[in-house]
Short mmCIF file of C-alpha atoms and ligand atoms in Angstrom, two decimals:
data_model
loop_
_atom_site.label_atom_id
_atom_site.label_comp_id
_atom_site.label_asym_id
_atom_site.label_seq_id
_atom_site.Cartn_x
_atom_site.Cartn_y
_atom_site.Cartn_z
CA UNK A 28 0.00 0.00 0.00
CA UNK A 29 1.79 3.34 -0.77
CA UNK A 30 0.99 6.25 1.55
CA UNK A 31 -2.04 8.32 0.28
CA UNK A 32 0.14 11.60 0.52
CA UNK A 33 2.43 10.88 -2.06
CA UNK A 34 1.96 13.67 -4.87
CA UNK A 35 4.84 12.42 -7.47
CA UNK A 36 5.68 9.23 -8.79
CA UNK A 37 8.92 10.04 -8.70
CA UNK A 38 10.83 7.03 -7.21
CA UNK A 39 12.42 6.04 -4.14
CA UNK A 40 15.60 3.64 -4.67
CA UNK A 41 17.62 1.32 -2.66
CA UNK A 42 21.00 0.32 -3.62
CA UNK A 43 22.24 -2.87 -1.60
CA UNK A 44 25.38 -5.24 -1.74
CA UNK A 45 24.14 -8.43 -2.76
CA UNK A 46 27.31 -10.14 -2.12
CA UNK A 47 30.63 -9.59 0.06
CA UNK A 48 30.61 -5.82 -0.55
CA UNK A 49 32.79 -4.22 -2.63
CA UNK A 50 30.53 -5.04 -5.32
CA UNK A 51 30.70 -1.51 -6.89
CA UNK A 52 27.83 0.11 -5.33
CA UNK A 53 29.46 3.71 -5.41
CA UNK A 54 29.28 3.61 -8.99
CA UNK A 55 25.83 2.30 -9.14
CA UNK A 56 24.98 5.01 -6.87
CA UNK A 57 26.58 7.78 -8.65
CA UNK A 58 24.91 7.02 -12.03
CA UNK A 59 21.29 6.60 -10.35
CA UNK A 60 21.90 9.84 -8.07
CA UNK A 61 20.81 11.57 -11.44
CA UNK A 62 17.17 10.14 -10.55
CA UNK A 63 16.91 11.32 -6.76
CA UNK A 64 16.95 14.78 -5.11
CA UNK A 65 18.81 13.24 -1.71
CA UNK A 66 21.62 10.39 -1.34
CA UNK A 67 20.95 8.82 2.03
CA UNK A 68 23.69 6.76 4.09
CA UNK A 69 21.80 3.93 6.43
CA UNK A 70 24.25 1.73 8.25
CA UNK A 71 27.61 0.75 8.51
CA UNK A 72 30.84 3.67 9.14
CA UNK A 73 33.78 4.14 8.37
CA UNK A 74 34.77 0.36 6.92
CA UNK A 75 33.04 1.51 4.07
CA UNK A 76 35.14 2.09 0.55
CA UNK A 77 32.99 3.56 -1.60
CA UNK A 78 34.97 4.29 -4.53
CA UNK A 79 33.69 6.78 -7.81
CA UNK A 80 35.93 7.27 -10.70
CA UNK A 81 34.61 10.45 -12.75
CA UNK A 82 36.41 12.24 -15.92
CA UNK A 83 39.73 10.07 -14.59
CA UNK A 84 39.76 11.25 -11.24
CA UNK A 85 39.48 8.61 -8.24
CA UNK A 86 37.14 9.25 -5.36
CA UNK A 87 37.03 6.98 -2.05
CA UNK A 88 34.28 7.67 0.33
CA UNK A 89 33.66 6.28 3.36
CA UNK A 90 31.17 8.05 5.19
CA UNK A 91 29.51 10.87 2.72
CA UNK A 92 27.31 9.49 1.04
CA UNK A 93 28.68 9.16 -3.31
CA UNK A 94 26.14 11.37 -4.45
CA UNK A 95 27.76 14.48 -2.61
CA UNK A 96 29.76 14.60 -6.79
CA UNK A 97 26.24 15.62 -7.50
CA UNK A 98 25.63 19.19 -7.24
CA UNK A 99 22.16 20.25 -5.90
CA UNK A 100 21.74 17.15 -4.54
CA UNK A 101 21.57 16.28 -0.94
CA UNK A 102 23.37 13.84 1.68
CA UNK A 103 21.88 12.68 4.72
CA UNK A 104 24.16 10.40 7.16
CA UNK A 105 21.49 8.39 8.75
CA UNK A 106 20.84 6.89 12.43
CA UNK A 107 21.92 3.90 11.81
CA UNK A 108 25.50 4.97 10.76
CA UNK A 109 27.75 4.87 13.28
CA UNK A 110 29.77 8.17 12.74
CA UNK A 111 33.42 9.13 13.28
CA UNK A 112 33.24 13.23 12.99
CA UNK A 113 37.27 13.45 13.32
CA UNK A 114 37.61 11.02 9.88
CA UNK A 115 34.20 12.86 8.10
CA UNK A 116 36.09 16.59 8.85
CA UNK A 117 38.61 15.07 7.15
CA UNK A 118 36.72 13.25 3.95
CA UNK A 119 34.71 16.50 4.02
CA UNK A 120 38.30 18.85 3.66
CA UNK A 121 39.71 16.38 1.17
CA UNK A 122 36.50 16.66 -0.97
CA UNK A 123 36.58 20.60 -0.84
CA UNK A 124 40.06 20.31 -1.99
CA UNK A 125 38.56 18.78 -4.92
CA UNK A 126 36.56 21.07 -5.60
CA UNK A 127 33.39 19.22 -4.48
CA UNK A 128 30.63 22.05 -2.83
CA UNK A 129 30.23 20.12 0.29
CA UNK A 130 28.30 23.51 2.46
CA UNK A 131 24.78 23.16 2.95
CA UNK A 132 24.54 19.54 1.21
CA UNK A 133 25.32 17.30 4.15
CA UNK A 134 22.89 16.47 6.77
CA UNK A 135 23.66 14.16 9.77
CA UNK A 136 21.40 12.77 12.29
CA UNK A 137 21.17 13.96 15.79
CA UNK A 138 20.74 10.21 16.30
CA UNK A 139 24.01 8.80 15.04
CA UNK A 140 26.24 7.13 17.60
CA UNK A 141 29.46 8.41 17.61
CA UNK A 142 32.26 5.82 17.26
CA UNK A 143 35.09 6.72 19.77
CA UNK A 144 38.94 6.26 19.89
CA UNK A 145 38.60 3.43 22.24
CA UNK A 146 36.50 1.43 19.87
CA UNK A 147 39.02 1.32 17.63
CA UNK A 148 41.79 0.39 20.02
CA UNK A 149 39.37 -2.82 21.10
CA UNK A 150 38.47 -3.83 17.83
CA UNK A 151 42.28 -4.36 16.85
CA UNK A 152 43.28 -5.40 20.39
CA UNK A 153 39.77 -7.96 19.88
CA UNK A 154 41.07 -9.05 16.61
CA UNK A 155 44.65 -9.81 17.93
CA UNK A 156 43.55 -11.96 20.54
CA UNK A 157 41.45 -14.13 18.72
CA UNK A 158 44.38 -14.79 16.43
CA UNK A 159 44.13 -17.19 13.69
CA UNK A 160 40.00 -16.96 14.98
CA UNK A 161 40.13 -13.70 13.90
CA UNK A 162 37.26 -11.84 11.94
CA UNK A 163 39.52 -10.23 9.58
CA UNK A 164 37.94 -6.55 10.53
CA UNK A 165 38.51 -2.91 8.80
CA UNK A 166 39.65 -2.26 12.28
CA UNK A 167 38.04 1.06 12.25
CA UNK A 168 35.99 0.53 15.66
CA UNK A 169 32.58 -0.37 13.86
CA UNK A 170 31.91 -3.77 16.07
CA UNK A 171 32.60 -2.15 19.39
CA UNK A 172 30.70 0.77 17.87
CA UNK A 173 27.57 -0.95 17.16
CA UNK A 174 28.05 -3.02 20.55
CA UNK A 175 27.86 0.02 22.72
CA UNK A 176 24.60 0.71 20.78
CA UNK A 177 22.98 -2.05 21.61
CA UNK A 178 25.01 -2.33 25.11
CA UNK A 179 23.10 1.12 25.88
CA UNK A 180 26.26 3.03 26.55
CA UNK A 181 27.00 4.52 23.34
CA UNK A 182 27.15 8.52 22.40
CA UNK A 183 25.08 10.20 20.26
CA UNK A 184 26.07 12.81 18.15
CA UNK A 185 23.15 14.47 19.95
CA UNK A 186 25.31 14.28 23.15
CA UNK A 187 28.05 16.15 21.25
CA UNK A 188 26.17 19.02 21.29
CA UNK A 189 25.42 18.91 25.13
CA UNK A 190 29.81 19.68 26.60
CA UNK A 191 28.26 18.97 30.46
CA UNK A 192 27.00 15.53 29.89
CA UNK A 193 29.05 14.58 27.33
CA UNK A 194 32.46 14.70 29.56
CA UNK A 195 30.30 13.10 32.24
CA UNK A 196 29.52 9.98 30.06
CA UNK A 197 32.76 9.92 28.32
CA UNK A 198 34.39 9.62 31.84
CA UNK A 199 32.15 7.20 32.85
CA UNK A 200 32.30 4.62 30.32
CA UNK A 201 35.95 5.17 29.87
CA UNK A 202 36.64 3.94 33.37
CA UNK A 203 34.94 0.30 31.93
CA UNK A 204 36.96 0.93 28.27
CA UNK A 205 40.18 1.23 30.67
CA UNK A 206 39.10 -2.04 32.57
CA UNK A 207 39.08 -3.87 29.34
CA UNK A 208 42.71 -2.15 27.45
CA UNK A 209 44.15 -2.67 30.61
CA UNK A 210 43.30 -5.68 32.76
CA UNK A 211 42.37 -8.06 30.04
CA UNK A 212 44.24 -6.95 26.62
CA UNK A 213 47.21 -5.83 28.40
CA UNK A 214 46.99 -2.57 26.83
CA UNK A 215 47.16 1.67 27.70
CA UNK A 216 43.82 2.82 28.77
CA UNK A 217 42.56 5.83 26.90
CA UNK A 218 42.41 9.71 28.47
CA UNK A 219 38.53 10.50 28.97
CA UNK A 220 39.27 14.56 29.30
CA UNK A 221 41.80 14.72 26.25
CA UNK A 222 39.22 12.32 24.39
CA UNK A 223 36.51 14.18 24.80
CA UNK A 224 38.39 17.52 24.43
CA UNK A 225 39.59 16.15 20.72
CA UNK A 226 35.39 15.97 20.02
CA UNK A 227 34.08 18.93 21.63
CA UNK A 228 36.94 21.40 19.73
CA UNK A 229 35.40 19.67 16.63
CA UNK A 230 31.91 19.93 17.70
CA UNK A 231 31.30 23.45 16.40
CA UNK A 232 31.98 22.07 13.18
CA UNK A 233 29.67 19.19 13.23
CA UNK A 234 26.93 21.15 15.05
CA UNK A 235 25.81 23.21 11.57
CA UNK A 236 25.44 19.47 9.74
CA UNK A 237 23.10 18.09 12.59
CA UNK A 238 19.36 17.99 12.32
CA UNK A 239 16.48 15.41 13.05
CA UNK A 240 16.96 13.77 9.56
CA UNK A 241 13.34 11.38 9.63
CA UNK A 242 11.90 15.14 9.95
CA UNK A 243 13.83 16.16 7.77
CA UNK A 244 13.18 13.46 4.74
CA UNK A 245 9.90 12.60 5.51
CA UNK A 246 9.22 16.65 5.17
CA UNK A 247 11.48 16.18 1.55
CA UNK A 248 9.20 12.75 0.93
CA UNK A 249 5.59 14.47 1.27
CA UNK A 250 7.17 17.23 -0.57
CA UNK A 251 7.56 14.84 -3.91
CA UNK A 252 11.20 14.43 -3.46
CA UNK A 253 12.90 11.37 -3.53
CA UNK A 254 16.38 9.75 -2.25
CA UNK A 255 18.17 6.94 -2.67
CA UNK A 256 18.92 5.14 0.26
CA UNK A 257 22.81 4.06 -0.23
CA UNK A 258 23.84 0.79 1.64
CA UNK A 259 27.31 -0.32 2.61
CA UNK A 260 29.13 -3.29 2.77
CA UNK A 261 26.84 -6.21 1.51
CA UNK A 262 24.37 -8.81 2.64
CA UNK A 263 26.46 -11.99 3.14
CA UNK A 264 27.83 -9.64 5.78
CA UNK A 265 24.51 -8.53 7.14
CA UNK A 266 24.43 -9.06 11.27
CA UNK A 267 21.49 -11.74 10.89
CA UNK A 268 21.77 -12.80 7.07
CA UNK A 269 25.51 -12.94 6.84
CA UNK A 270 28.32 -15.70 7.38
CA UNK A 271 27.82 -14.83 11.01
CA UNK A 272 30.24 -14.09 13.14
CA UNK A 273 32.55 -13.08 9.71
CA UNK A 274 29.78 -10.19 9.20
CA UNK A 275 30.06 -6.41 9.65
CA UNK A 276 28.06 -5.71 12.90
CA UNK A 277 24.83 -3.83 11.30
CA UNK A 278 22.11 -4.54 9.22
CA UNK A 279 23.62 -4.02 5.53
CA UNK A 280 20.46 -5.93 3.77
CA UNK A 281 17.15 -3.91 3.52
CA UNK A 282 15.55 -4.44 6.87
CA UNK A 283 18.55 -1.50 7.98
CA UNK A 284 17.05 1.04 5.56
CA UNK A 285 13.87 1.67 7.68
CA UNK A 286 15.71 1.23 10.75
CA UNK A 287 18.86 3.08 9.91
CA UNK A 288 17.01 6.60 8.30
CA UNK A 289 13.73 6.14 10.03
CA UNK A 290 11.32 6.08 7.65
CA UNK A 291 8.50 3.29 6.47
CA UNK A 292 8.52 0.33 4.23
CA UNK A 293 6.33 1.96 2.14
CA UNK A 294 8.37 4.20 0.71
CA UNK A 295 10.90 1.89 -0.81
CA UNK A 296 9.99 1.71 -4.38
CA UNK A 297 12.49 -0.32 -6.26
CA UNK A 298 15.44 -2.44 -4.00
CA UNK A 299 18.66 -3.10 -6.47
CA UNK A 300 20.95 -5.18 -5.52
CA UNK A 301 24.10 -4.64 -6.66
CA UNK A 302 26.86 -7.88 -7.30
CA UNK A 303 29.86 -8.42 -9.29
CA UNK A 304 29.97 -10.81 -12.45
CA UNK A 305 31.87 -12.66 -10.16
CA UNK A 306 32.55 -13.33 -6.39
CA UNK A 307 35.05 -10.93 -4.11
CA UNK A 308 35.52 -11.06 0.27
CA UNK A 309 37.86 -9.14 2.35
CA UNK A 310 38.62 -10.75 5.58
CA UNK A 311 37.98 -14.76 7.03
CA UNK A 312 35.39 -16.77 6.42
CA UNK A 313 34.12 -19.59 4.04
CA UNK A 314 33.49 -19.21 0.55
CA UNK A 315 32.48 -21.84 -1.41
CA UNK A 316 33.34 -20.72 -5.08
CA UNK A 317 36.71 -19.17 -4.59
CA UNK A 318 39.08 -19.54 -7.11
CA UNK A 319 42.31 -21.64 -6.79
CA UNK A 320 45.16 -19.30 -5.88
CA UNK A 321 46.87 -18.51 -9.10
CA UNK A 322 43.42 -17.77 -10.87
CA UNK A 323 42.28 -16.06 -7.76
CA UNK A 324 45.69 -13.71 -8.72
CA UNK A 325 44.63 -13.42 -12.27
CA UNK A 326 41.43 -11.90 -11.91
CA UNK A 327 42.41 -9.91 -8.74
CA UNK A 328 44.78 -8.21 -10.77
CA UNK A 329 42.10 -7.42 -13.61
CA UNK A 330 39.50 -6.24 -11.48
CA UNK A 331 41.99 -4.19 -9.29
CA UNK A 332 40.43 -6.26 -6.19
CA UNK A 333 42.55 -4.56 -3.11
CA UNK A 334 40.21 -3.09 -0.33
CA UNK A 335 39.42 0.58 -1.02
CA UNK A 336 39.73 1.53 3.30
CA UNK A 337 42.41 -1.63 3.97
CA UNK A 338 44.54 -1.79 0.99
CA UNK A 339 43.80 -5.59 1.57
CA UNK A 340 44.02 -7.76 -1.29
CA UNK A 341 40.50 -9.25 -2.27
CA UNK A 342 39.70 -13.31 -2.53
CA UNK A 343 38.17 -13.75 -5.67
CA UNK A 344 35.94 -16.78 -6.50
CA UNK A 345 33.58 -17.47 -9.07
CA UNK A 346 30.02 -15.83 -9.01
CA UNK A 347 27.71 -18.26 -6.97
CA UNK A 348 24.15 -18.14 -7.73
CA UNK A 349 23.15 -19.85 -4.22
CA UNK A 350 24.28 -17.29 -1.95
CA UNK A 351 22.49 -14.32 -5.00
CA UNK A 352 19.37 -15.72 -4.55
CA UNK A 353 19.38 -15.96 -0.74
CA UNK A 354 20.77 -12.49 -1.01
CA UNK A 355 17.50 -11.95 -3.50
CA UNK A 356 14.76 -13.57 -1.00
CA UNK A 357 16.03 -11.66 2.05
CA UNK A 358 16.06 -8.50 0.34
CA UNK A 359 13.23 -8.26 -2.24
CA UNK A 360 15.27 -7.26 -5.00
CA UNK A 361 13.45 -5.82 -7.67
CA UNK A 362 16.45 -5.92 -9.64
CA UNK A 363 20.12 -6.61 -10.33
CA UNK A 364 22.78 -4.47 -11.29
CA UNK A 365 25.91 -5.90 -12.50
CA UNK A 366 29.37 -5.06 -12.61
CA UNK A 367 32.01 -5.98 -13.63
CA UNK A 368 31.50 -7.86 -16.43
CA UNK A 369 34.52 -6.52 -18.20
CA UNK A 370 36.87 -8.45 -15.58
CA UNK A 371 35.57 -11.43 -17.27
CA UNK A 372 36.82 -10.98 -20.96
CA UNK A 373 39.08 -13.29 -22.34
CA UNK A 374 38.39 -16.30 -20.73
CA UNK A 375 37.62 -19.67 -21.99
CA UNK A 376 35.34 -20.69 -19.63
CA UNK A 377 33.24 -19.01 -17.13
CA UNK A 378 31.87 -20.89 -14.13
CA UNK A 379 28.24 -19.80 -12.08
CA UNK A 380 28.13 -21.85 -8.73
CA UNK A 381 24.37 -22.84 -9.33
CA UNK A 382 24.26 -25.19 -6.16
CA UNK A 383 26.65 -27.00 -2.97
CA UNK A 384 27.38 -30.21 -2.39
CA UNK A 385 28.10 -31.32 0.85
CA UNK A 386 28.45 -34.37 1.36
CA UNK A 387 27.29 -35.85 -1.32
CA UNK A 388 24.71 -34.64 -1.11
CA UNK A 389 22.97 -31.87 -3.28
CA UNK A 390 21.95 -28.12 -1.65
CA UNK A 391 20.62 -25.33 -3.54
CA UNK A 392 19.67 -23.02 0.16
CA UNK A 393 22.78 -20.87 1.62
CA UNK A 394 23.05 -22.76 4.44
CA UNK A 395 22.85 -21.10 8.24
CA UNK A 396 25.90 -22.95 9.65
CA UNK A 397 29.32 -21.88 8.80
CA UNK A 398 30.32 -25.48 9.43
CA UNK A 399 27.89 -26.62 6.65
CA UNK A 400 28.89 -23.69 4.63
CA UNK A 401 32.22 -24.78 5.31
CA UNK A 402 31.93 -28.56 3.90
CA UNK A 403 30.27 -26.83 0.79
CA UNK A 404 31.86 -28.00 -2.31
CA UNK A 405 30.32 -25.72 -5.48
CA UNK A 406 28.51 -27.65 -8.20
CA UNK A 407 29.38 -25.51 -11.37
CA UNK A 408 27.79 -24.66 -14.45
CA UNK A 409 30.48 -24.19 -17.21
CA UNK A 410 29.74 -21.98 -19.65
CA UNK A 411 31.64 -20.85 -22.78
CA UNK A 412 33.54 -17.07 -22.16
CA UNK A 413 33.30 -14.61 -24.33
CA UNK A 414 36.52 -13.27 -26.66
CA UNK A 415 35.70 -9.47 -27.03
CA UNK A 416 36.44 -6.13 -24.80
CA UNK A 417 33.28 -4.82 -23.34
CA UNK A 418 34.52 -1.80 -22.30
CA UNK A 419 32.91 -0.06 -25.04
CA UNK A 420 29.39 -1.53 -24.80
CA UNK A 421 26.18 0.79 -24.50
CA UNK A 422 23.57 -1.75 -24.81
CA UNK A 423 22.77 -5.49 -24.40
CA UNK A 424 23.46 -5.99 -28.00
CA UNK A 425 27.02 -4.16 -27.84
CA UNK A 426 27.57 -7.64 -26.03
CA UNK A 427 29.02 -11.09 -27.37
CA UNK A 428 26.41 -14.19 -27.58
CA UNK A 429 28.33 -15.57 -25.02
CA UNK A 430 27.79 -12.50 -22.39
CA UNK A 431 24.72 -12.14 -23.11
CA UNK A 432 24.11 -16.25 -22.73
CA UNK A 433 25.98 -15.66 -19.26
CA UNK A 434 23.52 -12.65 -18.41
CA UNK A 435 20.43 -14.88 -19.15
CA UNK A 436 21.46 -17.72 -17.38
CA UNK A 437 22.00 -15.79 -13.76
CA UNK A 438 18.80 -14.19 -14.24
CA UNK A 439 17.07 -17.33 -15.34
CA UNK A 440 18.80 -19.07 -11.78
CA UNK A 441 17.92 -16.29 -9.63
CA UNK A 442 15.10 -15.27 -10.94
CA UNK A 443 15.25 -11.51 -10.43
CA UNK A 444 15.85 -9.33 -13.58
CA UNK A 445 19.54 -7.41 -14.50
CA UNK A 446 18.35 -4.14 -14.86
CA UNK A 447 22.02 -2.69 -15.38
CA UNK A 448 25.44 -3.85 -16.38
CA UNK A 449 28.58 -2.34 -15.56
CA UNK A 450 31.37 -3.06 -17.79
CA UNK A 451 34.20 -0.52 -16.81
CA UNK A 452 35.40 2.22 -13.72
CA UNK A 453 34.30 5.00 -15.14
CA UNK A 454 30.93 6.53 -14.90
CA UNK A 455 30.04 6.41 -18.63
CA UNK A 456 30.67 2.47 -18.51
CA UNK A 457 27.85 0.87 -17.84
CA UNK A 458 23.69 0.51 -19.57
CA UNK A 459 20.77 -0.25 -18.77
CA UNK A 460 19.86 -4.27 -20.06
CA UNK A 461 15.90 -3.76 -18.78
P1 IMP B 24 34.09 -4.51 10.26
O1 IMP B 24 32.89 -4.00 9.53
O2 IMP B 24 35.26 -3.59 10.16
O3 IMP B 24 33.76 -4.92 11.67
O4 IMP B 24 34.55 -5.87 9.53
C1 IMP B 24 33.75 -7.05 9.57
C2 IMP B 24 33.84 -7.80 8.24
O5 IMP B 24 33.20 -7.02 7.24
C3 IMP B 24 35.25 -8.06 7.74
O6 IMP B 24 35.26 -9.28 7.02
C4 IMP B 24 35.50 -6.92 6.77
O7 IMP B 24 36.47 -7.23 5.80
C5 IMP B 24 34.13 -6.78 6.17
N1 IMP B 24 33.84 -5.45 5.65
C6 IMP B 24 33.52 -4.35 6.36
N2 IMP B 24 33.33 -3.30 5.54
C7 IMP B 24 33.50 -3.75 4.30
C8 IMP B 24 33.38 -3.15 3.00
O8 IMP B 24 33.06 -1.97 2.84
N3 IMP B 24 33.65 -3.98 1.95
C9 IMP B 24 33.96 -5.29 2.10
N4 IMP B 24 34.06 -5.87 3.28
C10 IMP B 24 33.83 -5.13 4.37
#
């Protein structure tokens, strides 16, 4: 049922990862930002890479939302992001630099926790204990972040704007931080005055950006605007409908778009899901249709597949139609955008991971246990590649037979349509299929 008050029908989109992240959302989100009037950030921090390339020049953004390139559009940093105000001063001066107008186009929430030093010192000094057991984190702070959150002793960027009760609350839950660097990592505590200090000389910066933002885009909404709600990271690494515990610590998949800007189901319009022609993951955990080491190398190298916050070098595997199609069902996709597909030239065969086998026997359902996805062998589909560059295709028929065989067979498996393909960096590289 759509709300009775809408006047337009002009759209409201979501962009998710439908995979591992890094599945080129940015770019997916930069060429659809021509559609929307605001670019809205829901979850997730700082781990994000969000990477634009535009006339040549390279963008990486990890808080502001992409579609701040846009002028006349606006940016809204949702609840449900978990916000680091020293690192977004700094994104924001780098993108001035640039040239990019950033005044009076970015909007935070009052409701945004902030993520502190010390959640950055645990999640590394968390990750280093667990060793070999380790989650293979950004290490930016976004798990203890989101823990504090839930925990009920996290700040809110509202709190920033209040000195008094800040330092009170900083003080106070740096005294349990401390108990934790100290008596069980073995580490320095953190200062609680010089910490909050470092935030409150900032705050008069931050203060102009902050505003109730589900006031604020509902008021845009009724007004016949729309936005584009931009997620992060992807949904295999989703808190509930990831490879749990290898998962980010929010809710990347579409349920986090209500929760994260605070506004109802009903006015998501069209959910794309974003995924690579093939398979990428930063960090531990199983994954079923990676690529044997030296091919893993080969198409890491074409793609460019090093983390866009880490520098980490991507695994690369072969695109696996199980885990799409969960990531399909959870979300509600109403469509697929592809990228990628470029990477994939050259090749003389191309391999979808259409179902597991563990054993022996036959699964087509991502499975809930990391031991069972563990045991997964893939069960592939071998299909002829293709022998042409697509870097210069503007439409489906720009495409070899085989590509566009390739196409039809992931939509036919997952049963969603490809709305867009993606078939190099830059902005102009990609078309619409549907
Ligand atoms: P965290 O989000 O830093 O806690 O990391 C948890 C897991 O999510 C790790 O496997 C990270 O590599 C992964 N991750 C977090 N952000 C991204 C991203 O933007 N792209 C890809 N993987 C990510």
């Amino acid at each position: 049922m759509k709300q009775k008050h809408r006047i337009k029908s002009k759209k409201n989109l979501v962009i998710i990862g439908a995979q591992w992240g890094d599945e080129g959302k940015a770019k997916m989100v930069d060429v659809l930002t021509e559609q929307v009037d605001i670019v809205a950030r829901y979850q997730g921090g700082s781990n994000a890479g969000h990477t634009v390339v535009t006339d040549g020049k390279k963008f990486v953004f990890h808080q502001i939302p992409s579609g701040i390139l846009h002028e006349g559009k606006k940016c809204v940093i949702g609840n449900g992001v978990v916000l680091d105000p020293i690192g977004l001063l700094e994104e924001m001066g780098s993108l001035v630099k640039a040239g990019v107008k950033v005044k009076d186009r970015l909007i935070i929430s009052d409701r945004a926790h902030l993520l502190m030093p010390y959640h950055r010192l645990l999640d590394g000094a968390s990750e280093n204990r667990k060793g070999s057991g380790k989650i293979g984190t950004t290490n930016r702070g976004i798990g203890p972040a989101y823990m504090d959150k839930m925990a009920r002793v996290g700040l809110k960027v509202v709190d920033l704007l209040e000195p008094a009760y800040f330092r009170r609350k900083v003080r106070e839950v740096v005294k349990e931080k401390n108990f934790w660097l100290k008596k069980y990592f073995g580490l320095p505590g953190v200062d609680a005055d010089k910490t909050v200090d470092a935030y409150l000389k900032i705050s008069p910066q931050i203060k102009p950006l902050v505003a109730d933002t589900t006031a604020y885009l509902e008021s845009r909404l009724k007004k016949g605007e729309n936005i584009l709600a931009e997620g992060a990271q992807g949904t295999l690494l989703d808190v509930d409908f990831g490879t749990y515990p290898y998962v980010t610590s929010s809710s990347a998949s579409v349920g986090g778009v209500c929760t994260g800007l605070g506004i109802g189901p009903q006015w998501l319009d069209e959910i794309y899901g974003v995924a690579k022609a093939y398979t990428t993951r930063v960090g531990e955990g199983p994954f079923p249709s990676e690529m044997d080491e030296d091919f893993g190398e080969k198409i890491r190298k074409r793609g460019g597949e090093y983390g866009a916050t880490t520098g980490r070098p991507r695994r690369c595997g072969w695109l696996d139609l199980v885990a799409l199609k969960y990531a399909c069902r959870v979300n509600g996709f109403t469509g697929i955008l592809l990228t990628k597909m470029d990477v994939l030239s050259y090749l003389q065969t191309i391999k979808l991971c259409v179902a597991y086998k563990v054993k022996g026997q036959l699964i087509q359902e991502f499975p809930a246990s990391l031991r069972r996805l563990a045991d997964c062998r893939p069960v592939y589909k071998e299909m002829k590649g293709w022998q042409g560059d697509l870097s210069q295709a503007s439409q489906l028929k720009d495409l070899p037979l085989e590509a566009r065989k390739y196409l039809d067979e992931v939509e036919r498996t997952i049963r969603t349509p490809i709305q867009w393909v993606s078939v190099g960096q830059d902005r102009s590289q990609i078309f619409q299929k549907s």
